[in-house]
Amino acid sequence: MKLAILLTATIKVQAVGGNFTVGERVKMYSSTLDYYAKAFGKKYPILYLENSDYDMSEFKEKYSKILDIEFIQFAPKGELSFDQSKGKSFNEYLMIKEGMLRSEIMKKCSHFMKITGRYAMLNINSVIKEIERRASNKVFMGDVKDTKLYELIGSKNYGRWGDSRYWVFDVQYYKDNMLDCYQEMDDSTLGMWAEDYFLKMSRKYRKDDRFIFRFRTQVLFNGITGMRTSADLAAGRYRQDSFSQRVKYVVRSILRRLFPFIWF
């Protein structure tokens, strides 16, 4: 297996009333690359996709020296048909399509792991070890929740979705079968988010041994969860690497090991 990392980014958000300032987003995306530079350096090539008109020259100058990284940028009103009315999922996966078609790095790799670029996967080396051990002959590896557990215990957590923050695909399989998946995504329509797409895919291919829909490694990210605000960032609220989240991380890690076939 030759694994690449694909990071998606939108530094200068086009939508009115974005959650963070451009300066805050620059710090988030740069801190992620700083973390990966320390975690694995140039061991794994990175394809960095960005879809705003932010000047990437400083990013390129700095990170080309410490990472094996290829930058591809798409203008929000350029040649691609980005549609802000359809939200993040549609536009992110349209960008991934074009990035995969243009990338030189992807021509040299058998598999790639897509990760959202706004915050770092803190245990990325452990996750990669599992990918290399389990997915060398697979076309997909991802994380899906599909359980009634939360409903039964009266929790507000939703127990049925596919994690779109990170997943792994065979490069050729993605090019042959997944390039137009964005056309089935629309964040303005219930049931058409990227998370819904991967849940449906898991239900279709769950018995196909080319697919893995459950990591044994519990992923831990930094940064703040979900669609929060600058005020949350300044106050340190909703951090994914807070003490309470780390406790949950330990518990979930144990549960994954003990009950690998219960997808909660």
Coordinates of N, CA, C and O in Angstrom, one line a residue, residues 26-160:
V26 N -7.0 30.7 9.2 CA -5.6 30.6 8.8 C -4.8 29.8 9.9 O -4.0 28.9 9.7
K27 N -5.0 30.3 11.2 CA -4.3 29.6 12.3 C -4.8 28.2 12.4 O -3.9 27.3 12.7
M28 N -6.0 27.9 12.2 CA -6.5 26.5 12.3 C -5.8 25.6 11.3 O -5.3 24.5 11.6
Y29 N -5.9 26.1 10.1 CA -5.3 25.2 9.0 C -3.8 25.1 9.1 O -3.3 24.0 8.8
S30 N -3.1 26.2 9.5 CA -1.7 26.1 9.6 C -1.3 25.3 10.8 O -0.3 24.5 10.7
S31 N -2.0 25.3 11.9 CA -1.7 24.5 13.0 C -1.8 23.0 12.7 O -1.1 22.1 13.2
T32 N -2.8 22.7 11.9 CA -3.0 21.3 11.4 C -1.7 20.8 10.7 O -1.2 19.7 10.9
L33 N -1.3 21.6 9.7 CA -0.1 21.2 8.9 C 1.1 21.2 9.8 O 2.0 20.3 9.6
D34 N 1.3 22.1 10.8 CA 2.4 22.0 11.7 C 2.4 20.7 12.5 O 3.4 20.1 12.7
Y35 N 1.2 20.3 12.9 CA 1.1 19.1 13.7 C 1.5 17.9 12.8 O 2.3 17.0 13.3
Y36 N 1.0 17.8 11.6 CA 1.4 16.7 10.7 C 2.9 16.7 10.3 O 3.5 15.6 10.1
A37 N 3.4 17.9 10.2 CA 4.9 18.0 10.0 C 5.7 17.3 11.1 O 6.7 16.6 10.8
K38 N 5.2 17.5 12.3 CA 5.9 16.9 13.5 C 5.5 15.4 13.6 O 6.4 14.6 14.0
A39 N 4.3 15.0 13.2 CA 3.9 13.6 13.4 C 4.5 12.7 12.4 O 4.9 11.6 12.8
F40 N 4.6 13.1 11.1 CA 5.1 12.2 10.1 C 6.0 12.8 9.1 O 6.6 12.1 8.2
G41 N 6.1 14.2 9.1 CA 7.0 14.8 8.1 C 6.7 14.5 6.7 O 5.6 14.7 6.2
K42 N 7.7 14.0 6.0 CA 7.5 13.8 4.5 C 7.3 12.3 4.3 O 7.4 11.8 3.1
K43 N 7.0 11.5 5.3 CA 6.7 10.1 5.1 C 5.5 9.8 4.2 O 5.6 8.9 3.4
Y44 N 4.5 10.6 4.4 CA 3.2 10.4 3.6 C 3.0 11.6 2.8 O 2.9 12.7 3.3
P45 N 2.8 11.5 1.5 CA 2.5 12.7 0.7 C 1.1 13.2 1.0 O 0.2 12.5 1.3
I46 N 1.0 14.5 0.8 CA -0.3 15.2 1.1 C -0.8 16.0 -0.1 O 0.0 16.7 -0.7
L47 N -2.0 15.8 -0.4 CA -2.7 16.6 -1.4 C -3.6 17.6 -0.7 O -4.5 17.2 0.0
Y48 N -3.3 18.9 -0.9 CA -4.0 19.9 -0.1 C -4.9 20.6 -1.1 O -4.5 21.3 -2.0
L49 N -6.2 20.5 -0.9 CA -7.2 21.1 -1.7 C -7.9 22.3 -1.0 O -8.3 22.2 0.1
E50 N -7.9 23.5 -1.7 CA -8.5 24.7 -1.1 C -9.4 25.3 -2.1 O -9.0 25.4 -3.3
N51 N -10.5 25.8 -1.7 CA -11.5 26.4 -2.6 C -12.0 27.8 -2.2 O -13.2 28.1 -2.1
S52 N -11.0 28.7 -2.0 CA -11.3 30.1 -1.9 C -10.3 30.9 -2.6 O -9.3 30.3 -3.2
D53 N -10.4 32.2 -2.6 CA -9.4 33.0 -3.3 C -8.4 33.6 -2.4 O -7.7 34.6 -2.6
Y54 N -8.2 32.9 -1.2 CA -7.1 33.2 -0.3 C -5.7 33.0 -0.9 O -5.5 32.0 -1.6
D55 N -4.8 34.0 -0.7 CA -3.5 33.9 -1.3 C -2.7 32.8 -0.5 O -2.4 32.9 0.7
M56 N -2.4 31.7 -1.2 CA -1.7 30.5 -0.5 C -0.2 30.6 -0.6 O 0.4 29.6 -0.2
S57 N 0.4 31.7 -1.1 CA 1.8 31.7 -1.3 C 2.6 31.4 0.0 O 3.6 30.7 -0.1
E58 N 2.2 32.0 1.1 CA 3.0 31.7 2.4 C 2.8 30.3 2.8 O 3.8 29.7 3.3
F59 N 1.6 29.7 2.6 CA 1.5 28.3 2.9 C 2.4 27.4 2.1 O 3.1 26.5 2.6
K60 N 2.4 27.7 0.8 CA 3.3 26.9 -0.1 C 4.8 27.1 0.2 O 5.5 26.1 0.2
E61 N 5.2 28.3 0.5 CA 6.6 28.5 0.8 C 7.0 27.8 2.1 O 8.1 27.1 2.1
K62 N 6.2 27.8 3.1 CA 6.5 27.2 4.4 C 6.4 25.7 4.4 O 7.4 25.0 4.7
Y63 N 5.3 25.2 3.9 CA 5.0 23.7 4.1 C 5.6 22.9 3.0 O 5.8 21.7 3.2
S64 N 6.0 23.4 1.9 CA 6.7 22.6 0.9 C 8.1 22.2 1.3 O 8.7 21.3 0.8
K65 N 8.6 22.9 2.3 CA 9.9 22.6 2.9 C 9.9 21.5 3.9 O 10.9 20.7 4.1
I66 N 8.8 21.3 4.6 CA 8.7 20.4 5.7 C 7.7 19.2 5.5 O 7.7 18.3 6.3
L67 N 7.0 19.3 4.4 CA 6.0 18.2 4.1 C 6.2 17.9 2.6 O 6.6 18.7 1.8
D68 N 5.8 16.6 2.3 CA 5.7 16.2 0.8 C 4.3 16.6 0.4 O 3.4 15.8 0.6
I69 N 4.1 17.8 -0.1 CA 2.7 18.4 -0.2 C 2.5 19.0 -1.6 O 3.4 19.6 -2.1
E70 N 1.4 18.7 -2.1 CA 0.9 19.3 -3.4 C -0.3 20.1 -3.2 O -1.3 19.7 -2.6
F71 N -0.2 21.4 -3.5 CA -1.4 22.3 -3.3 C -2.1 22.5 -4.6 O -1.5 22.7 -5.7
I72 N -3.4 22.3 -4.6 CA -4.3 22.6 -5.7 C -5.4 23.5 -5.2 O -6.1 23.2 -4.2
Q73 N -5.6 24.6 -5.8 CA -6.6 25.6 -5.4 C -7.6 25.9 -6.5 O -7.3 26.0 -7.6
F74 N -8.8 26.0 -6.0 CA -9.9 26.3 -6.9 C -10.6 27.6 -6.5 O -11.0 27.8 -5.4
A75 N -10.8 28.6 -7.5 CA -11.4 29.8 -7.2 C -12.9 29.6 -7.0 O -13.5 28.8 -7.7
P76 N -13.6 30.2 -6.0 CA -15.0 30.0 -5.7 C -15.9 30.3 -6.9 O -17.0 29.8 -7.1
K77 N -15.4 31.3 -7.8 CA -16.2 31.6 -9.0 C -15.4 31.3 -10.2 O -15.5 32.0 -11.2
G78 N -14.7 30.3 -10.2 CA -13.8 29.9 -11.3 C -14.5 28.9 -12.2 O -15.7 29.0 -12.5
E79 N -13.7 27.9 -12.7 CA -14.2 27.0 -13.7 C -15.2 25.9 -13.1 O -15.9 25.3 -13.9
L80 N -15.1 25.7 -11.8 CA -16.0 24.7 -11.2 C -17.3 25.3 -10.8 O -17.4 26.5 -10.5
S81 N -18.4 24.4 -10.8 CA -19.7 24.9 -10.5 C -20.0 24.8 -9.1 O -21.0 24.1 -8.6
F82 N -19.3 25.5 -8.2 CA -19.6 25.5 -6.8 C -20.9 26.2 -6.6 O -21.3 27.1 -7.2
D83 N -21.7 25.6 -5.7 CA -23.0 26.1 -5.4 C -23.2 26.3 -3.9 O -23.4 25.3 -3.2
Q84 N -23.1 27.5 -3.4 CA -23.2 27.8 -2.0 C -24.6 27.4 -1.4 O -24.7 27.0 -0.2
S85 N -25.6 27.4 -2.2 CA -26.9 27.0 -1.7 C -27.0 25.5 -1.3 O -27.9 25.2 -0.5
K86 N -26.1 24.7 -1.8 CA -26.1 23.3 -1.5 C -25.2 22.9 -0.3 O -25.2 21.8 0.1
G87 N -24.5 23.9 0.2 CA -23.7 23.7 1.4 C -22.4 23.0 1.2 O -21.9 22.8 0.1
K88 N -21.8 22.7 2.3 CA -20.4 22.2 2.4 C -20.2 20.9 1.7 O -19.2 20.7 1.0
S89 N -21.1 19.9 1.9 CA -20.9 18.6 1.3 C -20.8 18.6 -0.2 O -19.8 18.1 -0.8
F90 N -21.7 19.2 -0.9 CA -21.7 19.3 -2.4 C -20.4 19.9 -2.8 O -19.7 19.4 -3.7
N91 N -20.0 21.1 -2.3 CA -18.8 21.8 -2.7 C -17.5 21.1 -2.4 O -16.5 21.1 -3.1
E92 N -17.4 20.5 -1.2 CA -16.2 19.8 -0.8 C -16.0 18.6 -1.7 O -14.8 18.3 -2.2
Y93 N -17.0 17.8 -2.0 CA -16.8 16.6 -2.8 C -16.7 16.9 -4.3 O -16.1 16.1 -5.1
L94 N -17.2 18.1 -4.8 CA -16.9 18.5 -6.1 C -15.4 18.9 -6.2 O -14.7 18.5 -7.2
M95 N -14.9 19.5 -5.2 CA -13.5 19.9 -5.1 C -12.6 18.6 -5.1 O -11.6 18.6 -5.8
I96 N -13.0 17.6 -4.3 CA -12.3 16.4 -4.3 C -12.2 15.7 -5.7 O -11.2 15.2 -6.1
K97 N -13.3 15.8 -6.4 CA -13.3 15.2 -7.7 C -12.3 15.8 -8.6 O -11.4 15.1 -9.2
E98 N -12.3 17.1 -8.6 CA -11.3 17.8 -9.5 C -9.9 17.6 -9.0 O -8.9 17.5 -9.8
G99 N -9.7 17.6 -7.7 CA -8.4 17.4 -7.2 C -7.8 16.1 -7.5 O -6.6 15.9 -7.9
M100 N -8.7 15.0 -7.4 CA -8.2 13.7 -7.8 C -7.8 13.6 -9.2 O -6.9 12.9 -9.6
L101 N -8.5 14.3 -10.1 CA -8.2 14.2 -11.5 C -7.0 15.0 -11.9 O -6.3 14.6 -12.9
R102 N -6.6 16.0 -11.1 CA -5.5 16.8 -11.5 C -4.2 16.5 -10.7 O -3.1 16.9 -11.1
S103 N -4.3 15.8 -9.6 CA -3.2 15.5 -8.7 C -2.1 14.6 -9.3 O -2.4 13.6 -9.9
E104 N -0.8 15.0 -9.2 CA 0.3 14.2 -9.5 C 0.6 13.2 -8.4 O 1.0 12.0 -8.7
I105 N 0.4 13.6 -7.2 CA 0.6 12.7 -6.0 C -0.3 11.4 -6.1 O 0.2 10.3 -5.9
M106 N -1.6 11.6 -6.5 CA -2.5 10.5 -6.5 C -2.1 9.5 -7.6 O -2.5 8.3 -7.5
K107 N -1.4 9.9 -8.6 CA -1.0 9.0 -9.7 C 0.1 8.0 -9.1 O 0.3 6.9 -9.7
K108 N 0.7 8.3 -8.0 CA 1.8 7.5 -7.5 C 1.3 6.7 -6.3 O 2.1 5.9 -5.7
C109 N 0.0 6.8 -5.8 CA -0.4 6.1 -4.6 C -1.6 5.2 -4.9 O -2.3 5.3 -5.9
S110 N -1.7 4.1 -4.1 CA -2.7 3.1 -4.2 C -4.0 3.5 -3.5 O -5.1 3.2 -3.9
H111 N -3.8 4.2 -2.3 CA -4.9 4.6 -1.5 C -4.7 6.0 -0.9 O -3.6 6.5 -0.9
F112 N -5.8 6.6 -0.5 CA -5.7 7.9 0.2 C -6.7 8.0 1.3 O -7.8 7.5 1.2
M113 N -6.3 8.8 2.3 CA -7.2 9.1 3.4 C -7.5 10.5 3.4 O -6.7 11.4 3.4
K114 N -8.8 10.8 3.2 CA -9.3 12.1 3.3 C -9.6 12.5 4.7 O -10.1 11.8 5.5
I115 N -9.1 13.8 5.1 CA -9.3 14.3 6.4 C -9.7 15.8 6.3 O -9.1 16.5 5.4
T116 N -10.6 16.2 7.0 CA -10.9 17.6 7.1 C -9.7 18.4 7.5 O -9.0 17.9 8.4
G117 N -9.3 19.5 6.9 CA -8.1 20.1 7.2 C -8.1 21.2 8.3 O -7.0 21.7 8.6
R118 N -9.3 21.5 8.8 CA -9.4 22.6 9.8 C -8.8 22.2 11.2 O -8.5 23.1 12.0
Y119 N -8.8 20.9 11.5 CA -8.2 20.5 12.8 C -7.5 19.2 12.6 O -7.7 18.4 11.7
A120 N -6.5 19.0 13.5 CA -5.6 17.8 13.3 C -6.1 16.6 13.9 O -6.8 16.6 15.0
M121 N -5.8 15.4 13.3 CA -6.1 14.1 13.9 C -4.9 13.8 14.8 O -3.8 13.5 14.3
L122 N -5.1 13.9 16.1 CA -4.0 13.8 17.0 C -3.4 12.4 17.1 O -2.2 12.3 17.4
N123 N -4.1 11.4 16.8 CA -3.5 10.0 16.8 C -3.4 9.5 15.3 O -3.6 8.3 15.1
I124 N -3.0 10.3 14.4 CA -3.0 10.0 13.0 C -2.0 8.8 12.7 O -2.3 7.9 11.9
N125 N -0.9 8.7 13.5 CA 0.0 7.6 13.2 C -0.6 6.2 13.6 O -0.4 5.2 12.9
S126 N -1.4 6.2 14.7 CA -2.1 5.0 15.1 C -3.1 4.6 14.0 O -3.3 3.4 13.7
V127 N -3.9 5.6 13.6 CA -4.9 5.4 12.5 C -4.3 4.9 11.3 O -4.8 3.9 10.7
I128 N -3.1 5.4 10.9 CA -2.5 5.0 9.6 C -2.0 3.6 9.8 O -2.1 2.8 8.8
K129 N -1.5 3.2 10.9 CA -1.0 1.8 11.2 C -2.2 0.8 10.9 O -2.0 -0.2 10.3
E130 N -3.4 1.2 11.4 CA -4.5 0.3 11.3 C -4.9 0.2 9.8 O -5.2 -0.8 9.3
I131 N -4.8 1.4 9.1 CA -5.2 1.4 7.7 C -4.2 0.5 6.9 O -4.6 -0.3 6.1
E132 N -2.9 0.6 7.2 CA -1.9 -0.2 6.4 C -2.1 -1.7 6.8 O -1.8 -2.5 5.9
R133 N -2.5 -2.0 8.0 CA -2.7 -3.4 8.4 C -3.9 -4.0 7.8 O -3.9 -5.2 7.4
R134 N -5.0 -3.2 7.7 CA -6.3 -3.8 7.4 C -6.8 -3.5 6.0 O -7.7 -4.2 5.5
A135 N -6.4 -2.4 5.4 CA -7.0 -1.9 4.2 C -6.2 -2.0 2.9 O -6.6 -1.5 1.9
S136 N -5.1 -2.7 2.9 CA -4.3 -2.7 1.7 C -5.0 -3.4 0.5 O -4.7 -3.0 -0.6
N137 N -5.9 -4.3 0.8 CA -6.6 -4.9 -0.3 C -8.1 -4.6 -0.3 O -8.9 -5.3 -0.9
K138 N -8.4 -3.4 0.3 CA -9.8 -3.0 0.4 C -10.0 -1.7 -0.5 O -9.0 -1.0 -0.8
V139 N -11.2 -1.5 -0.9 CA -11.5 -0.3 -1.7 C -12.0 0.9 -0.8 O -11.9 2.0 -1.3
F140 N -12.5 0.6 0.4 CA -12.9 1.6 1.3 C -12.8 1.2 2.7 O -12.9 0.1 3.1
M141 N -12.4 2.2 3.5 CA -12.4 2.0 5.0 C -12.9 3.3 5.6 O -12.4 4.4 5.3
G142 N -13.9 3.2 6.5 CA -14.5 4.4 7.1 C -15.1 4.0 8.4 O -15.0 2.9 8.9
D143 N -15.8 5.0 9.0 CA -16.5 4.9 10.3 C -18.0 5.2 10.1 O -18.3 6.3 9.6
V144 N -18.8 4.3 10.5 CA -20.2 4.5 10.4 C -20.9 4.2 11.8 O -20.5 3.2 12.4
K145 N -21.8 5.0 12.2 CA -22.7 4.7 13.3 C -24.1 4.3 12.8 O -24.6 5.0 11.9
D146 N -24.6 3.2 13.3 CA -25.9 2.7 12.8 C -26.5 1.9 14.0 O -26.4 0.7 14.0
T147 N -27.1 2.6 14.9 CA -27.6 1.9 16.1 C -28.8 2.6 16.7 O -29.0 3.8 16.5
K148 N -29.7 1.8 17.4 CA -30.8 2.3 18.1 C -30.5 2.7 19.5 O -31.4 3.1 20.2
L149 N -29.3 2.4 19.9 CA -28.9 2.6 21.3 C -29.3 3.9 21.9 O -29.8 4.0 23.0
Y150 N -28.9 5.0 21.2 CA -29.2 6.3 21.7 C -30.7 6.6 21.8 O -31.1 7.3 22.8
E151 N -31.5 6.1 20.9 CA -32.9 6.2 21.0 C -33.5 5.5 22.2 O -34.3 6.0 22.9
L152 N -32.9 4.3 22.4 CA -33.4 3.5 23.5 C -33.1 4.1 24.9 O -33.9 3.9 25.8
I153 N -32.0 4.8 25.0 CA -31.7 5.4 26.3 C -32.1 6.8 26.5 O -31.8 7.5 27.5
G154 N -32.8 7.3 25.4 CA -33.3 8.7 25.5 C -32.3 9.7 25.3 O -32.5 10.9 25.6
S155 N -31.2 9.4 24.6 CA -30.1 10.4 24.4 C -30.5 11.2 23.2 O -31.2 10.8 22.2
K156 N -30.0 12.5 23.2 CA -30.2 13.4 22.0 C -29.2 13.1 20.9 O -29.4 13.6 19.8
N157 N -28.2 12.3 21.2 CA -27.3 11.9 20.1 C -28.0 11.1 19.0 O -28.8 10.3 19.3
Y158 N -27.5 11.4 17.8 CA -28.1 10.7 16.6 C -27.2 9.5 16.3 O -26.0 9.7 16.1
G159 N -27.8 8.3 16.2 CA -27.0 7.1 16.1 C -26.9 6.5 14.7 O -26.4 5.4 14.6
R160 N -27.2 7.3 13.7 CA -27.2 6.8 12.3 C -26.6 7.8 11.3 O -27.2 8.7 10.8

